[in-house]
Short mmCIF file of C-alpha atoms in Angstrom, two decimals:
data_model
loop_
_atom_site.label_atom_id
_atom_site.label_comp_id
_atom_site.label_asym_id
_atom_site.label_seq_id
_atom_site.Cartn_x
_atom_site.Cartn_y
_atom_site.Cartn_z
CA UNK H 1 -8.17 3.78 -7.31
CA UNK H 2 -4.82 3.50 -6.14
CA UNK H 3 -2.31 7.07 -7.07
CA UNK H 4 1.10 8.54 -6.47
CA UNK H 5 1.89 12.02 -5.47
CA UNK H 6 5.22 13.75 -5.51
CA UNK H 7 5.08 17.42 -4.09
CA UNK H 8 8.25 18.54 -4.71
CA UNK H 9 8.88 19.65 -8.70
CA UNK H 10 12.67 20.26 -8.39
CA UNK H 11 15.15 19.68 -5.72
CA UNK H 12 18.65 21.13 -5.03
CA UNK H 13 21.63 19.91 -2.64
CA UNK H 14 24.73 20.27 -1.81
CA UNK H 15 27.27 17.96 -2.50
CA UNK H 16 27.80 15.39 0.71
CA UNK H 17 24.40 16.36 2.06
CA UNK H 18 21.43 13.98 2.26
CA UNK H 19 17.75 14.62 0.52
CA UNK H 20 14.77 13.72 1.38
CA UNK H 21 12.62 13.37 -1.77
CA UNK H 22 8.73 13.04 -1.03
CA UNK H 23 6.28 10.73 -2.17
CA UNK H 24 2.43 10.00 -0.82
CA UNK H 25 0.32 7.60 -2.35
CA UNK H 26 -3.17 6.12 -1.69
CA UNK H 27 -4.74 2.37 -2.12
CA UNK H 28 -7.40 0.65 -0.76
CA UNK H 29 -5.73 -2.80 -1.51
CA UNK H 30 -4.10 -4.12 1.91
CA UNK H 31 -1.18 -5.27 -0.09
CA UNK H 32 0.73 -3.39 -2.08
CA UNK H 33 4.78 -2.39 -3.36
CA UNK H 34 6.26 1.09 -3.42
CA UNK H 35 9.11 1.35 -5.84
CA UNK H 36 11.62 4.21 -6.32
CA UNK H 37 13.41 4.87 -9.92
CA UNK H 38 15.62 7.03 -11.22
CA UNK H 39 16.55 8.69 -14.58
CA UNK H 40 19.53 10.32 -15.30
CA UNK H 41 19.49 12.77 -18.53
CA UNK H 42 20.31 9.39 -20.80
CA UNK H 43 16.72 8.36 -20.11
CA UNK H 44 17.06 5.08 -18.90
CA UNK H 45 14.96 4.10 -16.11
CA UNK H 46 16.91 2.85 -12.97
CA UNK H 47 15.58 0.60 -9.97
CA UNK H 48 17.02 1.59 -6.53
CA UNK H 49 14.70 0.61 -3.91
CA UNK H 50 11.66 -1.38 -3.17
CA UNK H 51 9.72 -1.71 -0.19
CA UNK H 52 6.12 -4.09 0.50
CA UNK H 53 3.30 -2.87 2.40
CA UNK H 54 3.53 -5.72 4.97
CA UNK H 55 7.64 -5.48 5.35
CA UNK H 56 8.48 -4.44 8.97
CA UNK H 57 11.75 -2.53 8.20
CA UNK H 58 12.36 0.07 6.42
CA UNK H 59 14.09 -0.96 3.13
CA UNK H 60 17.54 -0.01 2.42
CA UNK H 61 20.35 -0.03 -0.41
CA UNK H 62 23.96 1.63 -0.16
CA UNK H 63 23.13 4.77 0.37
CA UNK H 64 19.58 5.01 -0.22
CA UNK H 65 16.60 4.66 2.19
CA UNK H 66 12.87 4.54 2.38
CA UNK H 67 11.27 6.25 5.47
CA UNK H 68 7.94 3.94 5.22
CA UNK H 69 4.86 5.42 7.02
CA UNK H 70 2.27 3.10 6.64
CA UNK H 71 -0.42 5.09 8.59
CA UNK H 72 0.33 8.27 6.90
CA UNK H 73 0.36 6.78 3.71
CA UNK H 74 4.01 8.15 2.73
CA UNK H 75 7.20 6.77 1.51
CA UNK H 76 10.01 9.28 1.59
CA UNK H 77 13.47 8.43 -0.21
CA UNK H 78 16.09 9.63 1.39
CA UNK H 79 19.67 9.73 -0.46
CA UNK H 80 22.58 10.17 1.64
CA UNK H 81 25.79 11.83 1.39
CA UNK H 82 24.77 12.96 -1.99
CA UNK H 83 27.38 12.99 -5.21
CA UNK H 84 27.11 14.95 -8.17
CA UNK H 85 25.77 11.79 -10.08
CA UNK H 86 22.42 11.89 -8.31
CA UNK H 87 21.68 14.23 -10.36
CA UNK H 88 18.45 13.50 -12.14
CA UNK H 89 14.99 12.68 -11.75
CA UNK H 90 13.62 10.35 -9.18
CA UNK H 91 10.15 8.81 -9.88
CA UNK H 92 8.15 6.67 -7.24
CA UNK H 93 5.94 3.83 -8.33
CA UNK H 94 3.22 1.75 -6.71
CA UNK H 95 2.31 -1.88 -7.45
CA UNK H 96 -1.59 -2.86 -6.13
CA UNK H 97 -1.64 -6.86 -4.96
CA UNK H 98 -0.16 -9.51 -6.24
CA UNK H 99 -2.52 -10.98 -8.31
CA UNK H 100 -4.08 -7.98 -9.20
CA UNK H 101 -3.94 -5.13 -11.96
CA UNK H 102 -1.53 -7.62 -14.24
CA UNK H 103 1.21 -5.88 -11.81
CA UNK H 104 0.94 -2.52 -13.62
CA UNK H 105 2.95 -0.18 -12.19
CA UNK H 106 1.62 3.70 -11.42
CA UNK H 107 3.80 6.47 -11.39
CA UNK H 108 4.10 9.83 -9.81
CA UNK H 109 4.69 12.94 -11.31
CA UNK H 110 8.76 12.95 -10.75
CA UNK H 111 11.13 15.20 -8.35
CA UNK H 112 14.30 16.56 -10.43
CA UNK H 113 17.34 16.53 -8.36
CA UNK H 114 20.08 18.79 -8.76
CA UNK H 115 23.22 18.41 -6.61
CA UNK H 116 25.42 21.69 -5.95
CA UNK H 117 29.12 20.96 -6.36
CA UNK W 1 22.55 -8.87 -22.73
CA UNK W 2 18.95 -10.33 -21.29
CA UNK W 3 16.56 -7.25 -20.93
CA UNK W 4 14.12 -5.53 -23.11
CA UNK W 5 14.88 -3.85 -26.74
CA UNK W 6 12.75 -1.23 -28.35
CA UNK W 7 13.16 -0.11 -31.73
CA UNK W 8 13.29 2.28 -32.88
CA UNK W 9 15.51 4.83 -30.73
CA UNK W 10 13.81 7.93 -32.42
CA UNK W 11 11.01 8.56 -34.73
CA UNK W 12 9.61 11.85 -36.52
CA UNK W 13 5.97 11.59 -37.88
CA UNK W 14 3.82 13.73 -39.95
CA UNK W 15 0.09 13.99 -38.42
CA UNK W 16 -1.98 11.43 -39.63
CA UNK W 17 0.81 8.69 -40.41
CA UNK W 18 0.52 5.43 -39.00
CA UNK W 19 3.32 3.47 -36.96
CA UNK W 20 4.54 0.17 -34.71
CA UNK W 21 6.66 0.40 -31.69
CA UNK W 22 8.37 -3.04 -31.29
CA UNK W 23 9.35 -4.60 -28.02
CA UNK W 24 10.76 -7.67 -27.34
CA UNK W 25 12.28 -9.06 -23.89
CA UNK W 26 13.97 -11.77 -23.36
CA UNK W 27 13.67 -12.78 -19.10
CA UNK W 28 10.52 -15.11 -19.55
CA UNK W 29 8.39 -12.83 -18.29
CA UNK W 30 4.75 -13.14 -18.48
CA UNK W 31 3.66 -9.20 -18.06
CA UNK W 32 4.49 -6.78 -20.70
CA UNK W 33 3.60 -2.84 -20.40
CA UNK W 34 3.86 0.25 -22.59
CA UNK W 35 4.05 3.79 -21.25
CA UNK W 36 4.51 7.31 -22.34
CA UNK W 37 6.42 9.97 -20.61
CA UNK W 38 5.86 13.77 -20.61
CA UNK W 39 7.46 16.31 -19.19
CA UNK W 40 5.69 16.95 -15.43
CA UNK W 41 3.77 14.21 -15.87
CA UNK W 42 5.46 10.90 -14.88
CA UNK W 43 5.16 7.38 -16.66
CA UNK W 44 1.17 6.93 -17.34
CA UNK W 45 0.06 3.71 -18.29
CA UNK W 46 -1.23 3.17 -22.03
CA UNK W 47 -2.03 -0.61 -22.46
CA UNK W 48 -0.29 -3.76 -20.73
CA UNK W 49 -0.55 -7.55 -21.33
CA UNK W 50 -0.92 -9.48 -17.71
CA UNK W 51 0.07 -12.58 -19.58
CA UNK W 52 0.15 -13.76 -23.63
CA UNK W 53 -2.62 -13.71 -25.31
CA UNK W 54 -4.25 -11.04 -22.65
CA UNK W 55 -4.26 -6.75 -22.79
CA UNK W 56 -5.58 -3.73 -20.99
CA UNK W 57 -6.29 -0.18 -21.40
CA UNK W 58 -4.28 1.58 -19.13
CA UNK W 59 -4.58 5.31 -17.93
CA UNK W 60 -4.25 7.11 -21.73
CA UNK W 61 -5.11 4.39 -24.27
CA UNK W 62 -6.93 6.72 -27.00
CA UNK W 63 -5.33 6.51 -29.99
CA UNK W 64 -3.28 3.73 -29.21
CA UNK W 65 -3.62 -0.01 -30.01
CA UNK W 66 -1.38 -2.50 -28.87
CA UNK W 67 -0.71 -6.63 -30.06
CA UNK W 68 0.83 -8.87 -27.53
CA UNK W 69 2.01 -11.08 -30.37
CA UNK W 70 3.76 -14.10 -28.04
CA UNK W 71 4.96 -14.19 -25.12
CA UNK W 72 8.09 -12.15 -25.82
CA UNK W 73 7.00 -9.36 -27.97
CA UNK W 74 4.56 -6.86 -27.20
CA UNK W 75 3.88 -3.50 -29.85
CA UNK W 76 2.11 -0.66 -29.85
CA UNK W 77 0.37 0.75 -32.65
CA UNK W 78 -0.92 4.70 -33.61
CA UNK W 79 -3.16 4.70 -36.19
CA UNK W 80 -3.28 7.78 -37.29
CA UNK W 81 -0.58 9.64 -35.24
CA UNK W 82 -1.23 13.02 -34.12
CA UNK W 83 1.17 16.27 -32.18
CA UNK W 84 -0.16 15.08 -28.58
CA UNK W 85 1.23 11.92 -29.08
CA UNK W 86 4.93 13.50 -29.09
CA UNK W 87 6.30 11.61 -26.33
CA UNK W 88 8.82 9.48 -24.90
CA UNK W 89 7.38 6.09 -25.00
CA UNK W 90 8.89 2.99 -22.77
CA UNK W 91 8.23 -0.56 -22.92
CA UNK W 92 8.81 -2.44 -19.63
CA UNK W 93 7.89 -6.58 -18.59
CA UNK W 94 8.08 -8.07 -14.72
CA UNK W 95 6.83 -11.32 -13.60
CA UNK W 96 3.41 -10.91 -12.66
CA UNK W 97 2.94 -12.91 -9.56
CA UNK W 98 6.36 -11.39 -7.89
CA UNK W 99 6.80 -7.54 -7.16
CA UNK W 100 10.12 -7.70 -7.96
CA UNK W 101 11.42 -7.52 -11.56
CA UNK W 102 10.73 -4.10 -13.38
CA UNK W 103 12.99 -4.15 -16.47
CA UNK W 104 12.82 -1.04 -18.61
CA UNK W 105 13.66 -0.41 -22.48
CA UNK W 106 15.46 2.50 -23.38
CA UNK W 107 12.83 4.28 -24.64
CA UNK W 108 11.72 6.01 -28.04
CA UNK W 109 11.33 9.51 -28.50
CA UNK W 110 8.68 10.03 -31.10
CA UNK W 111 7.88 13.49 -32.47
CA UNK W 112 4.42 14.16 -34.37
CA UNK W 113 4.76 17.23 -36.78
#
């Protein structure tokens, strides 16, 4: 069964520094997708970045990059040059198989990031 | 604006009462989902509908029922609310044949007293 694990309940980072949020996953399906979402205190789920299991390059979106280590089954989110507005809950999620399972996303427990001025 | 609309945004129920959470999407997505979010547990899948006319259980289906009314609408029903169902509920939709394009509603904060 697929599983997502985020082992850091809370993280602190100084403004303008980089921070890495950890995510490990488990699946037996060779085809899967990995996602990161941000949830600010207002509650909405904001999509940040996506990595496909067959993608050769690590995904990047502005200040966000995904450090994808397939053999280790890890998909860590790196936020460069942290800003106060980055303070939020961050969720890692996975979807198995393009045509299986109805496309459902399975989420990790989340990491609460606090950016200090 | 295109997206996923959930109603209501807030609700307080007494134990044993029933209610239906409504969700509608206008992106012509095939798949729709209901999640609940509890502190320290992330989002857990309650039910999902891969396409119109089908529904399947997720990780935590007990105490809930769903109806995929048409392609746009996917409702979640609590027949007899319990305090353990106090949570924030999110509806989402996606195009099943694509890894992209998950859209979440703004959530319903439900309290059962």
